[in-house]
Coordinates of C-alpha atoms in Angstrom, one line a residue:
M1 CA 0.0 0.0 0.0
T2 CA 1.4 3.4 -1.0
Q3 CA 1.3 5.8 2.0
Y4 CA -0.1 9.3 1.6
D5 CA 2.9 11.6 1.0
L6 CA 1.9 14.2 3.5
S7 CA 1.9 11.6 6.3
L8 CA 5.5 10.6 5.7
A9 CA 8.5 11.7 7.8
A10 CA 9.6 14.0 4.9
A11 CA 6.5 16.1 5.6
D12 CA 7.2 16.5 9.3
Y13 CA 8.0 20.0 10.5
A14 CA 11.2 20.9 12.4
P15 CA 10.8 19.6 16.0
W16 CA 8.5 21.8 18.1
A17 CA 8.9 22.0 21.9
G18 CA 5.8 21.6 23.9
A19 CA 2.1 22.1 23.0
P20 CA 1.1 24.1 19.9
R21 CA 0.0 27.7 20.3
K22 CA -3.1 27.1 18.2
S23 CA -5.0 24.1 16.9
L24 CA -7.0 24.2 13.7
I25 CA -9.7 21.5 13.6
I26 CA -11.5 20.6 10.4
A27 CA -14.7 19.0 11.7
S28 CA -16.2 16.9 9.0
H29 CA -17.5 13.5 7.8
P30 CA -16.0 11.1 5.3
R31 CA -16.4 12.0 1.6
S32 CA -16.9 15.7 2.3
G33 CA -13.7 16.9 0.5
S34 CA -11.6 17.1 3.6
T35 CA -8.5 16.0 1.8
L36 CA -9.0 18.7 -0.9
L37 CA -9.4 21.3 1.8
G38 CA -6.6 19.9 3.9
E39 CA -4.1 20.0 1.1
A40 CA -5.0 23.6 0.3
I41 CA -4.4 24.5 4.0
A42 CA -1.1 22.5 4.1
F43 CA 0.3 24.1 1.0
A44 CA -0.8 27.6 1.9
G45 CA 1.8 27.8 4.7
G46 CA 1.5 28.9 8.3
L47 CA -1.5 26.8 9.1
G48 CA -0.1 23.3 9.7
C49 CA -0.8 20.1 7.8
P50 CA -4.2 18.8 8.6
L51 CA -4.4 15.0 8.5
E52 CA -6.6 12.5 10.4
Y53 CA -4.0 12.1 13.1
L54 CA -6.5 10.7 15.6
H55 CA -8.4 8.5 13.2
R56 CA -8.1 4.7 13.2
G57 CA -6.8 4.7 9.6
F58 CA -3.9 7.1 10.1
R59 CA -2.9 6.8 13.7
P60 CA -1.5 3.2 13.8
T61 CA 1.1 3.9 11.0
L62 CA 2.2 7.2 12.7
A63 CA 2.3 5.6 16.1
E64 CA 4.6 2.9 14.8
R65 CA 6.9 5.4 13.2
W66 CA 6.9 7.6 16.3
Q67 CA 7.2 4.6 18.6
T68 CA 4.3 5.8 20.8
P69 CA 2.2 2.9 22.1
D70 CA -0.2 5.1 24.2
L71 CA -2.3 8.2 23.6
D72 CA -0.3 10.5 25.8
R73 CA 3.0 9.7 24.1
Y74 CA 1.3 9.8 20.7
V75 CA -0.1 13.3 21.3
A76 CA 3.3 14.5 22.5
A77 CA 4.8 13.2 19.2
M78 CA 2.1 14.7 17.2
H79 CA 2.8 18.1 18.8
R80 CA 6.5 17.7 18.2
H81 CA 6.4 16.6 14.6
R82 CA 3.3 18.2 13.2
T83 CA 3.2 21.7 14.8
D84 CA 4.5 24.2 12.2
A85 CA 7.0 27.0 12.8
N86 CA 4.1 29.4 13.6
G87 CA 3.0 27.1 16.4
T88 CA -0.1 25.8 14.6
L89 CA -1.2 22.2 14.5
S90 CA -4.0 21.3 12.1
I91 CA -6.1 18.2 12.1
K92 CA -9.1 16.7 10.4
M93 CA -11.6 15.0 12.7
F94 CA -14.8 12.9 12.1
W95 CA -17.4 12.5 14.8
Q96 CA -16.5 8.8 15.1
D97 CA -13.0 10.0 16.2
I98 CA -14.5 12.0 19.0
A99 CA -16.5 8.9 20.2
E100 CA -13.4 6.7 20.1
L101 CA -11.4 9.3 22.0
V102 CA -14.0 9.4 24.7
L103 CA -13.8 5.6 25.2
E104 CA -10.0 5.7 25.1
T105 CA -9.7 8.5 27.7
Q106 CA -12.6 7.2 29.8
P107 CA -12.5 3.4 29.9
D108 CA -15.5 3.3 32.2
H109 CA -17.7 5.3 29.8
D110 CA -20.8 3.4 28.6
P111 CA -20.4 2.9 24.8
A112 CA -24.2 3.0 24.5
R113 CA -24.2 6.6 25.6
L114 CA -22.2 7.5 22.4
E115 CA -24.8 5.8 20.2
R116 CA -27.6 8.2 21.3
P117 CA -29.0 10.6 18.7
A118 CA -27.8 14.2 19.1
D119 CA -31.1 15.5 20.5
A120 CA -30.8 12.9 23.4
V121 CA -27.3 14.1 24.5
P122 CA -27.2 16.7 27.3
A123 CA -25.2 19.8 26.7
E124 CA -22.8 18.9 29.6
D125 CA -21.7 15.8 27.7
Y126 CA -20.7 18.0 24.7
R127 CA -18.9 20.4 27.0
A128 CA -16.9 17.5 28.5
M129 CA -16.0 16.4 24.9
A130 CA -14.8 19.9 24.1
A131 CA -12.6 19.9 27.2
M132 CA -11.2 16.6 26.3
L133 CA -10.3 17.9 22.8
T134 CA -8.8 21.1 24.2
A135 CA -6.5 19.1 26.4
I136 CA -5.2 17.4 23.3
L137 CA -5.5 20.3 20.8
P138 CA -4.9 23.6 22.7
N139 CA -6.6 26.8 21.7
P140 CA -8.8 25.2 19.1
H141 CA -10.2 27.0 16.0
Y142 CA -12.9 25.1 14.1
V143 CA -13.7 24.8 10.4
Y144 CA -17.0 22.9 9.8
L145 CA -16.9 21.2 6.4
Y146 CA -20.1 19.5 5.3
R147 CA -21.9 18.2 2.2
R148 CA -25.4 19.2 1.4
D149 CA -26.1 16.1 -0.8
G150 CA -26.2 13.3 1.7
L151 CA -27.0 10.6 -0.9
R152 CA -24.0 11.4 -3.1
Q153 CA -21.9 11.4 0.1
A154 CA -23.2 7.9 1.1
V155 CA -22.7 6.5 -2.4
S156 CA -19.2 7.9 -2.5
S157 CA -18.4 6.2 0.8
L158 CA -19.8 3.0 -0.5
V159 CA -17.6 3.1 -3.6
A160 CA -14.5 4.1 -1.6
T161 CA -15.0 1.3 0.9
Q162 CA -15.6 -1.3 -1.7
T163 CA -12.7 -0.3 -4.0
G164 CA -10.3 0.8 -1.3
I165 CA -9.5 4.0 -3.2
W166 CA -10.1 7.0 -1.0
R167 CA -8.1 9.6 -2.9
V168 CA -6.5 10.0 -6.4
I169 CA -3.6 12.4 -6.7
D170 CA -2.1 13.5 -10.1
G171 CA 1.4 12.2 -10.5
S172 CA 1.1 9.6 -7.8
Q173 CA 1.1 5.9 -8.5
G174 CA -1.6 5.3 -5.9
R175 CA -2.9 1.9 -5.2
P176 CA -5.0 -0.5 -7.4
A177 CA -8.6 -1.1 -6.6
S178 CA -9.1 -3.9 -4.1
G179 CA -12.6 -4.6 -5.4
Q180 CA -15.4 -3.4 -7.6
A181 CA -18.2 -1.0 -6.6
A182 CA -21.5 -2.9 -6.3
Y183 CA -25.0 -1.7 -5.5
D184 CA -26.1 -2.3 -1.9
Y185 CA -29.3 -0.7 -0.8
D186 CA -29.0 -1.5 2.9
R187 CA -25.5 -0.2 3.1
I188 CA -26.4 3.1 1.4
M189 CA -29.3 3.5 3.8
A190 CA -26.9 2.9 6.7
L191 CA -24.4 5.4 5.4
L192 CA -27.1 8.0 5.0
A193 CA -28.2 7.4 8.6
F194 CA -24.6 7.6 9.8
G195 CA -24.0 10.8 8.0
A196 CA -27.1 12.4 9.5
F197 CA -26.1 11.1 12.9
S198 CA -22.6 12.5 12.8
H199 CA -23.6 15.9 11.4
G200 CA -26.3 16.2 14.0
H201 CA -23.7 15.6 16.8
W202 CA -21.2 18.1 15.3
R203 CA -23.9 20.8 15.2
R204 CA -25.1 20.1 18.8
F205 CA -21.4 20.1 19.9
F206 CA -20.9 23.5 18.5
A207 CA -24.1 24.9 19.9
A208 CA -23.5 23.4 23.4
N209 CA -20.0 25.0 23.5
G210 CA -20.9 28.3 22.0
I211 CA -18.6 27.6 19.1
A212 CA -19.2 29.5 15.8
P213 CA -17.1 27.5 13.3
R214 CA -16.1 28.8 9.9
M215 CA -18.4 26.9 7.6
I216 CA -17.8 25.5 4.1
A217 CA -20.0 23.4 2.0
Y218 CA -18.4 20.8 -0.2
E219 CA -20.5 21.8 -3.2
D220 CA -19.4 25.4 -2.9
M221 CA -15.8 24.4 -2.5
V222 CA -15.8 22.3 -5.6
A223 CA -17.7 24.8 -7.7
D224 CA -15.4 27.7 -6.8
P225 CA -12.2 26.3 -5.1
E226 CA -10.2 29.5 -5.6
G227 CA -12.9 31.7 -4.3
V228 CA -14.2 29.6 -1.4
I229 CA -10.9 28.1 -0.2
G230 CA -9.0 31.4 -0.9
A231 CA -11.4 33.3 1.3
L232 CA -10.9 30.8 4.1
L233 CA -7.2 30.9 3.8
V234 CA -7.2 34.7 4.1
D235 CA -9.5 34.5 7.1
L236 CA -7.2 32.0 8.8
G237 CA -4.1 34.1 8.1
A238 CA -2.3 31.8 5.7
T239 CA 1.2 32.8 4.5
N240 CA 0.2 32.2 0.8
P241 CA -3.6 32.6 0.7
V242 CA -3.9 32.0 -3.1
P243 CA -4.7 28.3 -3.5
R244 CA -2.2 26.4 -5.6
P245 CA -3.4 24.3 -8.5
Q246 CA -5.2 21.2 -7.2
R247 CA -3.5 17.8 -7.4
M248 CA -6.5 16.0 -6.1
R249 CA -8.7 14.4 -8.8
R250 CA -12.4 14.1 -8.4
Q251 CA -13.5 10.5 -8.1
S252 CA -17.2 11.0 -9.0
N253 CA -18.0 9.2 -12.3
G254 CA -20.7 7.5 -14.3
A255 CA -20.5 4.4 -12.0
S256 CA -21.4 6.5 -9.0
D257 CA -24.2 8.2 -10.9
A258 CA -25.6 4.8 -11.9
L259 CA -25.6 3.6 -8.3
M260 CA -27.4 6.7 -7.2
L261 CA -30.1 6.3 -9.9
Q262 CA -30.5 2.6 -8.9
F263 CA -30.9 3.6 -5.3
L264 CA -33.5 6.3 -6.1
Q265 CA -35.5 3.8 -8.2
D266 CA -35.2 1.1 -5.6
H267 CA -36.1 3.3 -2.7
A268 CA -39.1 4.7 -4.5
A269 CA -40.4 1.2 -5.2
R270 CA -39.8 0.0 -1.6
T271 CA -41.5 3.0 0.0
A272 CA -44.4 3.2 -2.5

C-alpha cells in the first residue's frame, strides 16, 4: 500500500517543543472533500498540515513510526512533529474519532451513551468532549466542512469502501482497486443514517459549547475552489492565501451516478 505523502517523515516539521500555540480542527464527515481542503491548507503555509491524526486509519502507522504505544506519548509526538514554525497544529476529525477518544480516555464510559442521537445528549456531555479535545489540541479553532447532498456522500463512501480507493492524486502511483463497486441498498441507507447522525452531533457540539465555526459546503468548494478556499485561507491568516493548483482528482464518475439512480428507483419502489 502506498502511503499518503503528507503523512511521511519528509512532511514533518522541524521539531516543536511543547504544546502548539493554536490548533486548527477541520470538523467533518468522510467524503466531504476534507483531503482537498486539507491539502490547500497545508500548501498555503503557516496553518499546519491537517491529516486524520486521531483516526483509526492514520494513527497506527504514525504511532509505529513515532514509537508511541499510548495516547499521551502519541499526542506529544504529534505536537512535536506536526506543529509548524508558527506554532499551529492542524487536524481533520470525524465524529467517530470523538467517540473513540471518549472511550480511550474514559475506559468506564458506557459505549451505549455514544450511540444516542444528538437530541438525546445533554449539553454537559458535549462540553466534556470539548474539554477533552482542548487538552489534546490547545486553543482550538474550528472549520466545519459539510456536504449538502447526503446521498452522493453515502454513495461515495460505499464506492471508496468497496474499491479501497479514498483519494486520487495526479502524478502519484496510488494503489490498485481492491474490489469493484456494487449496489447495496441496505449499506447506502446505513451510510445515509450515519452521516445524519454524525452531522447532528457536530452541530449540537458547536451549539452546546458556544462555538461559531467557519463553515464550508463541499458543493461550494468544488464549484469555486479558488474563491471559497481562498477566502478561508485569508480568514485563517495563511502565508500564501492564493490556492495552488489542485493535485486531487475528483472520483465521481458514471458508475457512482448509476448507483445513485439505482438507489433512487429502488427506494421509490420500496416505499411506494
